[in-house]
Structures are given as C-alpha cells and as structure tokens.
Short mmCIF file of N, CA and C in Angstrom, two decimals:
data_model
loop_
_atom_site.label_atom_id
_atom_site.label_comp_id
_atom_site.label_asym_id
_atom_site.label_seq_id
_atom_site.Cartn_x
_atom_site.Cartn_y
_atom_site.Cartn_z
N UNK A 196 -10.85 2.70 -11.16
CA UNK A 196 -11.62 1.51 -11.51
C UNK A 196 -11.50 1.03 -12.89
N UNK A 197 -11.11 1.97 -13.88
CA UNK A 197 -11.12 1.52 -15.19
C UNK A 197 -9.99 0.44 -15.41
N UNK A 198 -8.86 0.65 -14.65
CA UNK A 198 -7.65 -0.10 -14.85
C UNK A 198 -7.81 -1.29 -14.33
N UNK A 199 -8.61 -1.62 -13.44
CA UNK A 199 -8.89 -3.01 -12.65
C UNK A 199 -10.26 -3.53 -13.09
N UNK A 200 -10.88 -2.88 -14.13
CA UNK A 200 -12.10 -3.26 -14.43
C UNK A 200 -13.20 -3.50 -13.29
N UNK A 201 -13.07 -2.62 -12.48
CA UNK A 201 -13.99 -2.71 -11.33
C UNK A 201 -13.66 -3.69 -10.21
N UNK A 202 -12.57 -4.35 -10.19
CA UNK A 202 -12.25 -5.50 -9.38
C UNK A 202 -10.94 -5.09 -8.60
N UNK A 203 -10.94 -5.08 -7.41
CA UNK A 203 -9.85 -5.00 -6.49
C UNK A 203 -9.72 -5.93 -5.36
N UNK A 204 -8.68 -6.75 -5.38
CA UNK A 204 -8.55 -7.86 -4.28
C UNK A 204 -8.02 -7.29 -2.95
N UNK A 205 -6.97 -6.33 -3.18
CA UNK A 205 -6.07 -5.88 -2.00
C UNK A 205 -5.98 -4.41 -2.16
N UNK A 206 -6.16 -3.78 -0.95
CA UNK A 206 -5.92 -2.26 -0.98
C UNK A 206 -4.89 -2.08 0.08
N UNK A 207 -3.81 -1.45 -0.19
CA UNK A 207 -2.70 -1.10 0.57
C UNK A 207 -2.76 0.46 0.92
N UNK A 208 -2.75 0.91 1.98
CA UNK A 208 -2.79 2.18 2.29
C UNK A 208 -1.56 2.70 3.36
N UNK A 209 -0.80 3.65 3.08
CA UNK A 209 0.26 4.10 3.94
C UNK A 209 -0.38 4.73 5.01
N UNK A 210 0.09 4.72 6.33
CA UNK A 210 -0.36 5.55 7.35
C UNK A 210 -0.32 6.95 6.90
N UNK A 211 -1.14 7.68 7.33
CA UNK A 211 -1.17 9.16 7.06
C UNK A 211 -2.44 9.26 5.85
N UNK A 212 -2.98 8.30 5.35
CA UNK A 212 -3.85 8.38 4.28
C UNK A 212 -5.17 7.63 4.89
N UNK A 213 -5.23 7.52 6.27
CA UNK A 213 -6.34 6.83 6.76
C UNK A 213 -7.75 7.15 6.29
N UNK A 214 -8.14 8.54 6.30
CA UNK A 214 -9.44 8.81 5.73
C UNK A 214 -9.58 8.42 4.43
N UNK A 215 -8.59 8.62 3.67
CA UNK A 215 -8.72 8.26 2.06
C UNK A 215 -8.86 6.79 2.06
N UNK A 216 -8.13 6.16 2.86
CA UNK A 216 -8.14 4.62 2.68
C UNK A 216 -9.41 3.94 3.40
N UNK A 217 -9.92 4.56 4.49
CA UNK A 217 -11.30 4.22 4.93
C UNK A 217 -12.37 4.49 3.84
N UNK A 218 -12.42 5.55 3.28
CA UNK A 218 -13.53 5.75 2.46
C UNK A 218 -13.34 5.06 1.17
N UNK A 219 -12.00 4.67 0.64
CA UNK A 219 -11.74 4.00 -0.67
C UNK A 219 -12.29 2.39 -0.20
N UNK A 220 -11.78 1.96 0.94
CA UNK A 220 -12.07 0.60 1.29
C UNK A 220 -13.53 0.25 1.37
N UNK A 221 -14.20 1.47 1.98
CA UNK A 221 -15.71 1.26 2.20
C UNK A 221 -16.52 1.07 0.75
N UNK A 222 -16.04 1.83 -0.14
CA UNK A 222 -16.44 1.71 -1.57
C UNK A 222 -16.21 0.48 -2.34
N UNK A 223 -14.93 0.05 -2.16
CA UNK A 223 -14.57 -1.18 -2.77
C UNK A 223 -15.16 -2.47 -1.98
N UNK A 224 -15.36 -2.35 -0.82
CA UNK A 224 -15.84 -3.52 -0.24
C UNK A 224 -17.37 -3.68 -0.74
N UNK A 225 -18.12 -2.61 -1.02
CA UNK A 225 -19.28 -2.77 -1.71
C UNK A 225 -19.41 -3.55 -3.04
N UNK A 226 -18.28 -3.52 -3.69
CA UNK A 226 -18.01 -4.28 -4.95
C UNK A 226 -17.41 -5.55 -4.78
N UNK A 227 -16.64 -5.73 -3.62
CA UNK A 227 -15.88 -7.03 -3.46
C UNK A 227 -15.93 -7.24 -1.85
N UNK A 228 -16.93 -7.99 -1.16
CA UNK A 228 -17.02 -8.07 0.11
C UNK A 228 -15.80 -8.79 0.77
N UNK A 229 -14.84 -9.50 0.02
CA UNK A 229 -13.60 -10.19 0.28
C UNK A 229 -12.32 -9.35 0.29
N UNK A 230 -12.76 -8.16 0.01
CA UNK A 230 -11.41 -7.28 -0.11
C UNK A 230 -10.44 -7.25 1.11
N UNK A 231 -9.25 -7.26 0.96
CA UNK A 231 -8.14 -7.31 2.03
C UNK A 231 -7.69 -5.86 2.04
N UNK A 232 -7.68 -5.23 3.27
CA UNK A 232 -7.08 -4.04 3.37
C UNK A 232 -5.97 -4.08 4.32
N UNK A 233 -4.83 -3.38 3.84
CA UNK A 233 -3.55 -3.49 4.52
C UNK A 233 -3.18 -1.89 4.89
N UNK A 234 -2.96 -1.65 6.20
CA UNK A 234 -2.51 -0.24 6.45
C UNK A 234 -0.92 -0.62 6.80
N UNK A 235 0.04 0.25 6.22
CA UNK A 235 1.40 -0.02 6.46
C UNK A 235 1.97 1.43 6.87
N UNK A 236 2.89 1.25 7.65
CA UNK A 236 3.77 2.47 8.21
C UNK A 236 5.23 2.09 7.74
N UNK A 237 6.01 2.92 6.86
CA UNK A 237 7.11 2.70 6.35
C UNK A 237 8.28 2.68 7.42
N UNK A 238 9.15 1.93 7.42
CA UNK A 238 10.25 1.66 8.41
C UNK A 238 11.61 1.79 7.63
N UNK A 239 12.41 2.64 8.19
CA UNK A 239 13.77 2.79 7.37
C UNK A 239 14.48 1.53 6.94
N UNK A 240 14.36 0.54 7.78
CA UNK A 240 15.01 -0.75 7.49
C UNK A 240 14.25 -1.64 6.79
N UNK A 241 13.16 -1.17 6.04
CA UNK A 241 12.32 -2.17 5.32
C UNK A 241 12.44 -1.94 3.72
N UNK A 242 13.60 -1.78 3.52
CA UNK A 242 13.88 -1.61 1.87
C UNK A 242 13.77 -2.98 1.12
N UNK A 243 13.13 -2.84 -0.01
CA UNK A 243 13.13 -4.01 -0.79
C UNK A 243 14.48 -4.09 -1.47
N UNK A 244 14.89 -5.41 -1.71
CA UNK A 244 16.11 -5.73 -2.29
C UNK A 244 16.10 -6.96 -3.15
N UNK A 245 17.02 -7.22 -4.02
CA UNK A 245 16.93 -8.46 -4.84
C UNK A 245 16.60 -9.68 -4.15
N UNK A 246 16.98 -9.72 -2.94
CA UNK A 246 16.90 -11.02 -2.17
C UNK A 246 15.55 -11.15 -1.54
N UNK A 247 15.03 -9.80 -1.23
CA UNK A 247 13.77 -9.81 -0.72
C UNK A 247 12.97 -8.76 -1.29
N UNK A 248 12.41 -9.13 -2.49
CA UNK A 248 11.68 -8.27 -3.46
C UNK A 248 10.20 -7.84 -2.78
N UNK A 249 9.62 -8.47 -1.81
CA UNK A 249 8.44 -8.10 -1.29
C UNK A 249 7.25 -8.77 -2.01
N UNK A 250 7.54 -9.66 -2.90
CA UNK A 250 6.34 -10.42 -3.61
C UNK A 250 5.87 -11.58 -2.69
N UNK A 251 4.57 -11.83 -2.80
CA UNK A 251 4.06 -13.02 -2.12
C UNK A 251 3.37 -13.96 -3.12
N UNK A 252 3.91 -15.26 -3.16
CA UNK A 252 3.18 -15.91 -4.24
C UNK A 252 1.64 -16.22 -4.14
N UNK A 253 1.20 -16.03 -2.94
CA UNK A 253 -0.41 -16.20 -2.66
C UNK A 253 -0.99 -14.92 -3.39
N UNK A 254 -0.51 -13.85 -3.85
CA UNK A 254 -0.95 -12.77 -4.33
C UNK A 254 -0.95 -12.73 -5.72
N UNK A 255 -0.27 -13.82 -6.34
CA UNK A 255 -0.11 -13.72 -7.83
C UNK A 255 -1.36 -13.73 -8.47
N UNK A 256 -1.49 -12.74 -9.54
CA UNK A 256 -2.70 -12.73 -10.21
C UNK A 256 -4.06 -11.84 -9.64
N UNK A 257 -3.55 -11.39 -8.52
CA UNK A 257 -4.71 -10.39 -7.82
C UNK A 257 -4.38 -9.09 -8.20
N UNK A 258 -5.50 -8.10 -8.22
CA UNK A 258 -5.45 -6.74 -8.39
C UNK A 258 -5.02 -6.12 -6.99
N UNK A 259 -4.10 -5.48 -6.90
CA UNK A 259 -3.52 -4.95 -5.86
C UNK A 259 -3.46 -3.34 -6.03
N UNK A 260 -4.19 -2.59 -5.21
CA UNK A 260 -4.01 -0.95 -5.41
C UNK A 260 -3.48 -0.42 -4.02
N UNK A 261 -2.46 0.56 -4.36
CA UNK A 261 -1.73 1.08 -3.31
C UNK A 261 -1.97 2.42 -3.33
N UNK A 262 -2.27 3.25 -2.01
CA UNK A 262 -2.50 4.55 -1.96
C UNK A 262 -1.41 4.88 -1.12
N UNK A 263 -0.69 6.04 -1.59
CA UNK A 263 0.47 6.68 -0.81
C UNK A 263 0.20 8.08 -0.63
N UNK A 264 0.90 8.89 0.31
CA UNK A 264 0.76 10.18 0.49
C UNK A 264 1.27 10.77 -0.74
N UNK A 265 0.76 12.16 -1.15
CA UNK A 265 1.39 12.69 -2.44
C UNK A 265 2.66 13.42 -2.18
N UNK A 266 3.16 13.40 -0.93
CA UNK A 266 4.52 14.00 -0.78
C UNK A 266 4.94 13.24 0.71
N UNK A 267 6.22 13.54 1.03
CA UNK A 267 6.83 12.79 2.13
C UNK A 267 6.92 13.87 3.28
N UNK A 268 5.98 14.78 3.36
CA UNK A 268 5.97 15.83 4.55
C UNK A 268 5.99 15.20 6.09
N UNK A 269 5.11 14.08 6.07
CA UNK A 269 4.93 13.48 7.43
C UNK A 269 6.41 12.89 7.63
N UNK A 270 7.27 12.36 6.79
CA UNK A 270 8.34 11.57 7.15
C UNK A 270 9.59 12.39 6.95
N UNK A 271 9.65 13.72 6.65
CA UNK A 271 10.82 14.45 6.52
C UNK A 271 11.56 14.46 7.71
N UNK A 272 11.15 14.29 8.88
CA UNK A 272 11.82 14.21 10.19
C UNK A 272 12.42 13.11 10.69
N UNK A 273 12.11 11.96 9.82
CA UNK A 273 12.57 10.58 10.32
C UNK A 273 13.89 10.28 9.57
N UNK A 274 14.39 9.08 9.94
CA UNK A 274 15.75 8.64 9.34
C UNK A 274 15.61 8.47 7.79
N UNK A 275 14.45 7.97 7.53
CA UNK A 275 14.05 7.72 5.92
C UNK A 275 14.63 8.84 5.06
N UNK A 276 14.72 10.04 5.60
CA UNK A 276 15.04 11.05 4.57
C UNK A 276 16.46 11.89 5.14
N UNK A 277 17.12 11.10 5.85
CA UNK A 277 18.43 11.73 6.24
C UNK A 277 19.31 11.71 5.15
N UNK A 278 19.99 12.75 4.90
CA UNK A 278 20.94 12.91 3.82
C UNK A 278 22.32 12.21 4.26
N UNK A 279 23.10 11.59 3.35
CA UNK A 279 24.17 10.89 3.79
C UNK A 279 25.38 11.77 3.37
#
C-alpha cells in the first residue's frame, strides 16, 4: 500500500492464488470500488516478445499490482517447465 499510496487500479492474480486474490481484491475494493480484477492462467505459448510486449495503452498511468505464486510447484508438470 505504501508503494501505491493506497491506490490500486488493476489487480492481476495468477490461478493458484485464488484465496489470496479474493481477500486482496475485497480489501482493495473497499478503497477503490472501480478496481479491475484479472485472474490469469499461464499458457506456454503466451510469452512476451518485443513484437508483443503485453502493454495496453488504456492502462498507461494506472497502478497495477500483480500477485504470483511464490514458486512454480503447480506448473512443474506442464510444458512451461520442460527442459530442452
């Protein structure tokens, strides 16, 4: 909250942090009823590249907070972690 001065516009949570995301979203919505919450599931083909950096012009200047799992245990059996 100190880093955003108490204002968050968008909360992004990875699947697997549902409880954390729900609790965080509930609190942040009490401060900003217009909070946008996005739940994402990583996909092996959804890598960011220079041609597709993942930025959206409509989000410029907004405070975006991202919550990710602290480790990749959930995804170790997926193609995302395959060794080449």
